[in-house]
Amino acid sequence: MTLFKSAGFLMGILGCSLAPAQQKTQFLRLQCVKVADGKSAEFEAVLPENRKLAKVRVDSGRTAYSIVSRAVYPAGRSAACDYHFVEAYDGFPPEAASPEQAQADFKKSGITMSQEEYRAKLLGSSYLVSQELWRLRGGYGDVSKGSYVRINYNKVKPGMGTEYLKWENTGWKQLAEAAAKEIPGTSWSLYTLTMPGGSDQPYNAMTVDGFPSWEAMGKGLPVQELWKKVHPDVDYVQHMGKMNTVLDRPRVEVFRVLDKIAK
């Protein structure tokens, strides 16, 4: 169910949730939304109503969790997105909800205004920039309301997909797991882009570093110390030096998690 095709406005940011023993492949449906000039107050006033719709979908089991986040860097007119909205699915996501399902969700949510009024408020204060589908490839830890996330967009070089996943999952993943145990609230997750596709995409993979607070993000992780604990026989500089042979990193962004809905 997407914002600009039905009454349901996708809640969420690049969700970082991953249980260690997860069985099903998880997918994230991400919407990048831009607020119209001078309409921030109107848009933010609708978010509590949107949360009610997201809760209906999570409670029904159709989505695994839902989070909404707001851009910190970059921000303003230069930012591609003012908000990220994502819904997570255990398995490939279903088709968009039918008009009947959308109406049932809307009625169950308890929103007092009509669907038409609700959509008019959303479409009058914001617009959809893009929609993407991402596949979770690994990670550890979780994010919560108030967390900050650093999103690293990667462009994996042609023919290096398998090498890239191996490089991430046998290197930084173990460091992230150690960090999550020693520094509660930190997390890391790895995704590859499922849709859209094609060689002209500016990125095709991303990692998301989660921090429990602004101060924690500014302080960063004790990388060298953690690396020596989890990879005592692997040289950190050599491992990271290989990054340039596997990928480019065209963009890094920071968002703040405003809300999370999960069972």
mmCIF file of C-alpha atoms in Angstrom:
data_model
loop_
_atom_site.group_PDB
_atom_site.id
_atom_site.type_symbol
_atom_site.label_atom_id
_atom_site.label_comp_id
_atom_site.label_asym_id
_atom_site.label_seq_id
_atom_site.Cartn_x
_atom_site.Cartn_y
_atom_site.Cartn_z
ATOM 1 C CA MET A 1 0.000 0.000 0.000
ATOM 2 C CA THR A 2 1.719 3.196 -1.118
ATOM 3 C CA LEU A 3 1.065 6.827 -0.341
ATOM 4 C CA PHE A 4 0.337 8.064 -3.820
ATOM 5 C CA LYS A 5 -1.812 5.119 -4.951
ATOM 6 C CA SER A 6 -3.975 4.554 -1.881
ATOM 7 C CA ALA A 7 -4.802 5.951 1.527
ATOM 8 C CA GLY A 8 -1.932 4.203 3.243
ATOM 9 C CA PHE A 9 1.267 6.226 3.660
ATOM 10 C CA LEU A 10 4.294 3.973 4.010
ATOM 11 C CA MET A 11 5.903 4.370 7.422
ATOM 12 C CA GLY A 12 9.542 3.826 8.023
ATOM 13 C CA ILE A 13 13.144 4.429 7.341
ATOM 14 C CA LEU A 14 15.776 2.082 6.213
ATOM 15 C CA GLY A 15 14.881 -0.324 8.911
ATOM 16 C CA CYS A 16 17.849 -1.933 10.596
ATOM 17 C CA SER A 17 16.056 -4.678 12.436
ATOM 18 C CA LEU A 18 17.441 -8.171 12.064
ATOM 19 C CA ALA A 19 17.080 -11.131 14.389
ATOM 20 C CA PRO A 20 20.201 -13.317 14.497
ATOM 21 C CA ALA A 21 18.222 -16.453 13.606
ATOM 22 C CA GLN A 22 16.029 -14.904 10.913
ATOM 23 C CA GLN A 23 14.750 -17.528 8.477
ATOM 24 C CA LYS A 24 12.914 -15.645 5.735
ATOM 25 C CA THR A 25 14.542 -13.159 3.402
ATOM 26 C CA GLN A 26 13.457 -9.684 4.434
ATOM 27 C CA PHE A 27 12.655 -6.903 1.987
ATOM 28 C CA LEU A 28 12.191 -3.185 2.542
ATOM 29 C CA ARG A 29 9.904 -1.024 0.465
ATOM 30 C CA LEU A 30 11.328 2.495 0.704
ATOM 31 C CA GLN A 31 9.634 5.745 -0.247
ATOM 32 C CA CYS A 32 11.607 8.965 -0.512
ATOM 33 C CA VAL A 33 9.275 11.890 0.206
ATOM 34 C CA LYS A 34 9.835 15.609 -0.224
ATOM 35 C CA VAL A 35 7.771 18.185 1.663
ATOM 36 C CA ALA A 36 6.375 21.042 -0.420
ATOM 37 C CA ASP A 37 7.769 24.513 0.276
ATOM 38 C CA GLY A 38 6.093 26.093 3.276
ATOM 39 C CA LYS A 39 4.104 22.941 4.071
ATOM 40 C CA SER A 40 6.190 21.344 6.839
ATOM 41 C CA ALA A 41 3.656 22.035 9.596
ATOM 42 C CA GLU A 42 0.792 20.639 7.521
ATOM 43 C CA PHE A 43 2.751 17.522 6.641
ATOM 44 C CA GLU A 44 3.863 16.838 10.215
ATOM 45 C CA ALA A 45 0.284 17.266 11.428
ATOM 46 C CA VAL A 46 -0.771 14.282 9.320
ATOM 47 C CA LEU A 47 1.972 11.934 10.554
ATOM 48 C CA PRO A 48 0.083 10.818 13.712
ATOM 49 C CA GLU A 49 -2.841 9.772 11.517
ATOM 50 C CA ASN A 50 -0.500 7.961 9.180
ATOM 51 C CA ARG A 51 0.900 6.061 12.165
ATOM 52 C CA LYS A 52 -2.549 4.627 12.835
ATOM 53 C CA LEU A 53 -2.649 3.136 9.338
ATOM 54 C CA ALA A 54 0.850 1.699 9.698
ATOM 55 C CA LYS A 55 -0.129 0.074 12.997
ATOM 56 C CA VAL A 56 -3.096 -1.637 11.351
ATOM 57 C CA ARG A 57 -0.823 -3.223 8.759
ATOM 58 C CA VAL A 58 1.778 -4.302 11.313
ATOM 59 C CA ASP A 59 -0.854 -5.713 13.682
ATOM 60 C CA SER A 60 -2.405 -7.686 10.823
ATOM 61 C CA GLY A 61 0.952 -9.297 10.041
ATOM 62 C CA ARG A 62 1.112 -7.930 6.501
ATOM 63 C CA THR A 63 4.223 -5.943 7.373
ATOM 64 C CA ALA A 64 6.964 -6.893 9.827
ATOM 65 C CA TYR A 65 7.676 -3.398 11.086
ATOM 66 C CA SER A 66 7.445 0.217 10.046
ATOM 67 C CA ILE A 67 9.592 3.259 10.827
ATOM 68 C CA VAL A 68 9.606 6.917 9.795
ATOM 69 C CA SER A 69 12.715 9.115 9.789
ATOM 70 C CA ARG A 70 13.619 12.682 8.905
ATOM 71 C CA ALA A 71 16.705 13.924 7.071
ATOM 72 C CA VAL A 72 19.442 15.572 9.137
ATOM 73 C CA TYR A 73 22.286 15.781 6.565
ATOM 74 C CA PRO A 74 21.723 16.852 3.892
ATOM 75 C CA ALA A 75 18.604 18.902 4.578
ATOM 76 C CA GLY A 76 16.704 21.658 2.833
ATOM 77 C CA ARG A 77 16.259 22.043 -0.892
ATOM 78 C CA SER A 78 19.516 20.268 -1.696
ATOM 79 C CA ALA A 79 18.315 17.056 -0.007
ATOM 80 C CA ALA A 80 16.856 14.395 -2.284
ATOM 81 C CA CYS A 81 14.482 13.309 0.497
ATOM 82 C CA ASP A 82 13.096 15.096 3.533
ATOM 83 C CA TYR A 83 11.670 11.841 4.899
ATOM 84 C CA HIS A 84 12.262 8.160 4.365
ATOM 85 C CA PHE A 85 9.267 5.855 4.716
ATOM 86 C CA VAL A 86 9.784 2.092 4.706
ATOM 87 C CA GLU A 87 7.798 -1.007 5.416
ATOM 88 C CA ALA A 88 9.603 -4.289 6.066
ATOM 89 C CA TYR A 89 8.318 -7.640 4.825
ATOM 90 C CA ASP A 90 9.291 -11.167 5.801
ATOM 91 C CA GLY A 91 9.521 -12.449 2.257
ATOM 92 C CA PHE A 92 8.844 -10.735 -1.065
ATOM 93 C CA PRO A 93 6.208 -8.028 -0.517
ATOM 94 C CA PRO A 94 2.655 -8.508 -1.747
ATOM 95 C CA GLU A 95 1.000 -6.373 -4.394
ATOM 96 C CA ALA A 96 -0.332 -2.985 -3.372
ATOM 97 C CA ALA A 97 -3.552 -3.242 -1.397
ATOM 98 C CA SER A 98 -6.802 -3.253 -3.355
ATOM 99 C CA PRO A 99 -9.204 -0.320 -2.913
ATOM 100 C CA GLU A 100 -11.338 -2.571 -0.708
ATOM 101 C CA GLN A 101 -8.404 -3.471 1.545
ATOM 102 C CA ALA A 102 -7.301 0.148 1.698
ATOM 103 C CA GLN A 103 -10.790 1.181 2.769
ATOM 104 C CA ALA A 104 -10.909 -1.563 5.418
ATOM 105 C CA ASP A 105 -7.528 -0.462 6.801
ATOM 106 C CA PHE A 106 -8.632 3.130 6.873
ATOM 107 C CA LYS A 107 -11.841 2.290 8.718
ATOM 108 C CA LYS A 108 -10.021 0.106 11.252
ATOM 109 C CA SER A 109 -7.387 2.767 11.912
ATOM 110 C CA GLY A 110 -9.919 5.080 13.544
ATOM 111 C CA ILE A 111 -8.917 8.140 11.535
ATOM 112 C CA THR A 112 -11.774 10.616 11.804
ATOM 113 C CA MET A 113 -11.389 12.311 8.416
ATOM 114 C CA SER A 114 -12.422 10.670 5.149
ATOM 115 C CA GLN A 115 -9.948 8.983 2.808
ATOM 116 C CA GLU A 116 -10.371 11.864 0.378
ATOM 117 C CA GLU A 117 -9.592 14.454 3.057
ATOM 118 C CA TYR A 118 -6.627 12.457 4.286
ATOM 119 C CA ARG A 119 -5.100 12.080 0.847
ATOM 120 C CA ALA A 120 -5.736 15.740 0.048
ATOM 121 C CA LYS A 121 -3.767 16.795 3.125
ATOM 122 C CA LEU A 122 -0.870 14.487 2.234
ATOM 123 C CA LEU A 123 -0.748 15.313 -1.456
ATOM 124 C CA GLY A 124 -1.163 19.009 -0.719
ATOM 125 C CA SER A 125 1.872 19.081 1.554
ATOM 126 C CA SER A 126 4.272 16.509 0.029
ATOM 127 C CA TYR A 127 5.152 14.486 -3.042
ATOM 128 C CA LEU A 128 6.768 11.148 -3.778
ATOM 129 C CA VAL A 129 10.301 11.426 -5.161
ATOM 130 C CA SER A 130 11.068 7.718 -5.589
ATOM 131 C CA GLN A 131 10.191 4.224 -4.457
ATOM 132 C CA GLU A 132 12.715 1.396 -4.113
ATOM 133 C CA LEU A 133 12.718 -2.234 -3.038
ATOM 134 C CA TRP A 134 15.722 -3.455 -1.048
ATOM 135 C CA ARG A 135 16.763 -6.952 0.023
ATOM 136 C CA LEU A 136 18.354 -7.525 3.410
ATOM 137 C CA ARG A 137 21.680 -9.368 3.096
ATOM 138 C CA GLY A 138 22.990 -9.351 6.657
ATOM 139 C CA GLY A 139 23.328 -7.331 9.799
ATOM 140 C CA TYR A 140 23.084 -7.156 13.543
ATOM 141 C CA GLY A 141 21.309 -4.998 16.110
ATOM 142 C CA ASP A 142 18.275 -2.743 15.918
ATOM 143 C CA VAL A 143 17.150 0.870 15.846
ATOM 144 C CA SER A 144 14.496 2.563 17.967
ATOM 145 C CA LYS A 145 12.753 5.894 18.237
ATOM 146 C CA GLY A 146 15.349 8.625 18.633
ATOM 147 C CA SER A 147 18.147 6.671 16.965
ATOM 148 C CA TYR A 148 20.347 8.196 14.282
ATOM 149 C CA VAL A 149 21.265 6.256 11.167
ATOM 150 C CA ARG A 150 24.117 6.846 8.745
ATOM 151 C CA ILE A 151 23.208 5.525 5.306
ATOM 152 C CA ASN A 152 26.136 4.583 3.078
ATOM 153 C CA TYR A 153 25.091 4.232 -0.562
ATOM 154 C CA ASN A 154 27.405 1.967 -2.520
ATOM 155 C CA LYS A 155 27.903 1.396 -6.230
ATOM 156 C CA VAL A 156 29.277 -2.142 -6.531
ATOM 157 C CA LYS A 157 31.471 -2.490 -9.596
ATOM 158 C CA PRO A 158 30.382 -4.800 -12.468
ATOM 159 C CA GLY A 159 31.014 -8.458 -11.765
ATOM 160 C CA MET A 160 31.920 -7.809 -8.127
ATOM 161 C CA GLY A 161 28.567 -8.562 -6.460
ATOM 162 C CA THR A 162 29.587 -11.869 -4.880
ATOM 163 C CA GLU A 163 32.932 -10.464 -3.784
ATOM 164 C CA TYR A 164 31.210 -7.432 -2.262
ATOM 165 C CA LEU A 165 28.808 -9.494 -0.142
ATOM 166 C CA LYS A 166 31.665 -11.684 1.038
ATOM 167 C CA TRP A 167 33.761 -8.619 1.863
ATOM 168 C CA GLU A 168 30.970 -7.077 3.988
ATOM 169 C CA ASN A 169 29.794 -10.269 5.700
ATOM 170 C CA THR A 170 33.260 -11.530 6.626
ATOM 171 C CA GLY A 171 34.590 -8.165 7.745
ATOM 172 C CA TRP A 172 32.408 -5.378 9.068
ATOM 173 C CA LYS A 173 29.516 -7.640 10.092
ATOM 174 C CA GLN A 174 31.546 -9.246 12.878
ATOM 175 C CA LEU A 175 32.757 -5.850 14.052
ATOM 176 C CA ALA A 176 29.160 -4.573 14.115
ATOM 177 C CA GLU A 177 28.042 -7.570 16.163
ATOM 178 C CA ALA A 178 30.769 -6.921 18.719
ATOM 179 C CA ALA A 179 29.862 -3.221 18.807
ATOM 180 C CA ALA A 180 26.168 -3.966 19.386
ATOM 181 C CA LYS A 181 27.085 -6.117 22.385
ATOM 182 C CA GLU A 182 29.516 -3.613 23.892
ATOM 183 C CA ILE A 183 27.644 -0.405 22.982
ATOM 184 C CA PRO A 184 23.867 -0.980 23.339
ATOM 185 C CA GLY A 185 21.817 0.719 20.640
ATOM 186 C CA THR A 186 24.330 0.435 17.819
ATOM 187 C CA SER A 187 23.444 -1.609 14.751
ATOM 188 C CA TRP A 188 24.493 -2.395 11.205
ATOM 189 C CA SER A 189 22.639 -3.797 8.210
ATOM 190 C CA LEU A 190 23.474 -4.573 4.596
ATOM 191 C CA TYR A 191 21.068 -4.309 1.642
ATOM 192 C CA THR A 192 21.159 -4.766 -2.110
ATOM 193 C CA LEU A 193 18.817 -2.969 -4.491
ATOM 194 C CA THR A 194 16.148 -5.203 -6.037
ATOM 195 C CA MET A 195 14.032 -2.633 -7.918
ATOM 196 C CA PRO A 196 14.607 -0.521 -9.912
ATOM 197 C CA GLY A 197 17.594 -2.025 -11.677
ATOM 198 C CA GLY A 198 19.968 -1.366 -14.528
ATOM 199 C CA SER A 199 23.522 -0.161 -14.966
ATOM 200 C CA ASP A 200 22.496 3.498 -14.859
ATOM 201 C CA GLN A 201 21.465 3.348 -11.199
ATOM 202 C CA PRO A 202 23.617 5.704 -9.068
ATOM 203 C CA TYR A 203 23.903 2.974 -6.372
ATOM 204 C CA ASN A 204 22.955 -0.666 -6.001
ATOM 205 C CA ALA A 205 23.774 -1.495 -2.384
ATOM 206 C CA MET A 206 23.820 0.220 0.977
ATOM 207 C CA THR A 207 24.858 -0.280 4.564
ATOM 208 C CA VAL A 208 23.078 1.395 7.475
ATOM 209 C CA ASP A 209 24.948 2.229 10.687
ATOM 210 C CA GLY A 210 22.631 2.835 13.646
ATOM 211 C CA PHE A 211 23.525 4.853 16.763
ATOM 212 C CA PRO A 212 21.421 5.338 19.910
ATOM 213 C CA SER A 213 22.033 9.113 20.074
ATOM 214 C CA TRP A 214 23.589 12.071 18.297
ATOM 215 C CA GLU A 215 26.495 12.003 20.740
ATOM 216 C CA ALA A 216 27.106 8.310 20.048
ATOM 217 C CA MET A 217 27.188 8.915 16.312
ATOM 218 C CA GLY A 218 29.617 11.771 16.732
ATOM 219 C CA LYS A 219 31.870 9.664 18.909
ATOM 220 C CA GLY A 220 31.778 6.743 16.489
ATOM 221 C CA LEU A 221 32.941 3.206 17.198
ATOM 222 C CA PRO A 222 36.300 2.076 18.577
ATOM 223 C CA VAL A 223 36.964 0.449 15.220
ATOM 224 C CA GLN A 224 40.584 -0.541 15.661
ATOM 225 C CA GLU A 225 39.951 -2.036 19.095
ATOM 226 C CA LEU A 226 36.907 -4.004 17.943
ATOM 227 C CA TRP A 227 38.601 -5.176 14.755
ATOM 228 C CA LYS A 228 41.500 -6.678 16.692
ATOM 229 C CA LYS A 229 39.023 -8.603 18.840
ATOM 230 C CA VAL A 230 36.986 -10.104 16.013
ATOM 231 C CA HIS A 231 39.693 -10.382 13.310
ATOM 232 C CA PRO A 232 43.008 -10.802 15.136
ATOM 233 C CA ASP A 233 44.657 -12.318 12.055
ATOM 234 C CA VAL A 234 43.342 -9.846 9.455
ATOM 235 C CA ASP A 235 45.003 -6.500 8.830
ATOM 236 C CA TYR A 236 42.342 -3.778 9.016
ATOM 237 C CA VAL A 237 44.060 -1.379 6.618
ATOM 238 C CA GLN A 238 44.490 -4.078 3.967
ATOM 239 C CA HIS A 239 40.898 -5.240 4.341
ATOM 240 C CA MET A 240 39.479 -1.726 3.994
ATOM 241 C CA GLY A 241 41.902 -0.946 1.206
ATOM 242 C CA LYS A 242 40.169 -3.558 -0.880
ATOM 243 C CA MET A 243 37.005 -1.451 -0.797
ATOM 244 C CA ASN A 244 38.185 0.700 -3.679
ATOM 245 C CA THR A 245 38.549 -2.373 -5.887
ATOM 246 C CA VAL A 246 35.001 -3.527 -5.128
ATOM 247 C CA LEU A 247 32.846 -0.401 -4.890
ATOM 248 C CA ASP A 248 32.458 3.341 -5.067
ATOM 249 C CA ARG A 249 30.538 5.308 -2.419
ATOM 250 C CA PRO A 250 28.700 8.157 -4.134
ATOM 251 C CA ARG A 251 26.686 9.359 -1.138
ATOM 252 C CA VAL A 252 26.362 9.239 2.656
ATOM 253 C CA GLU A 253 23.304 10.600 4.493
ATOM 254 C CA VAL A 254 22.163 10.914 8.108
ATOM 255 C CA PHE A 255 18.565 10.512 9.271
ATOM 256 C CA ARG A 256 16.871 10.569 12.684
ATOM 257 C CA VAL A 257 14.302 7.876 13.490
ATOM 258 C CA LEU A 258 11.087 9.584 14.525
ATOM 259 C CA ASP A 259 8.946 6.523 15.105
ATOM 260 C CA LYS A 260 8.968 2.763 14.897
ATOM 261 C CA ILE A 261 6.030 0.381 14.885
ATOM 262 C CA ALA A 262 6.522 -3.321 15.464
ATOM 263 C CA LYS A 263 4.713 -6.102 17.258
#
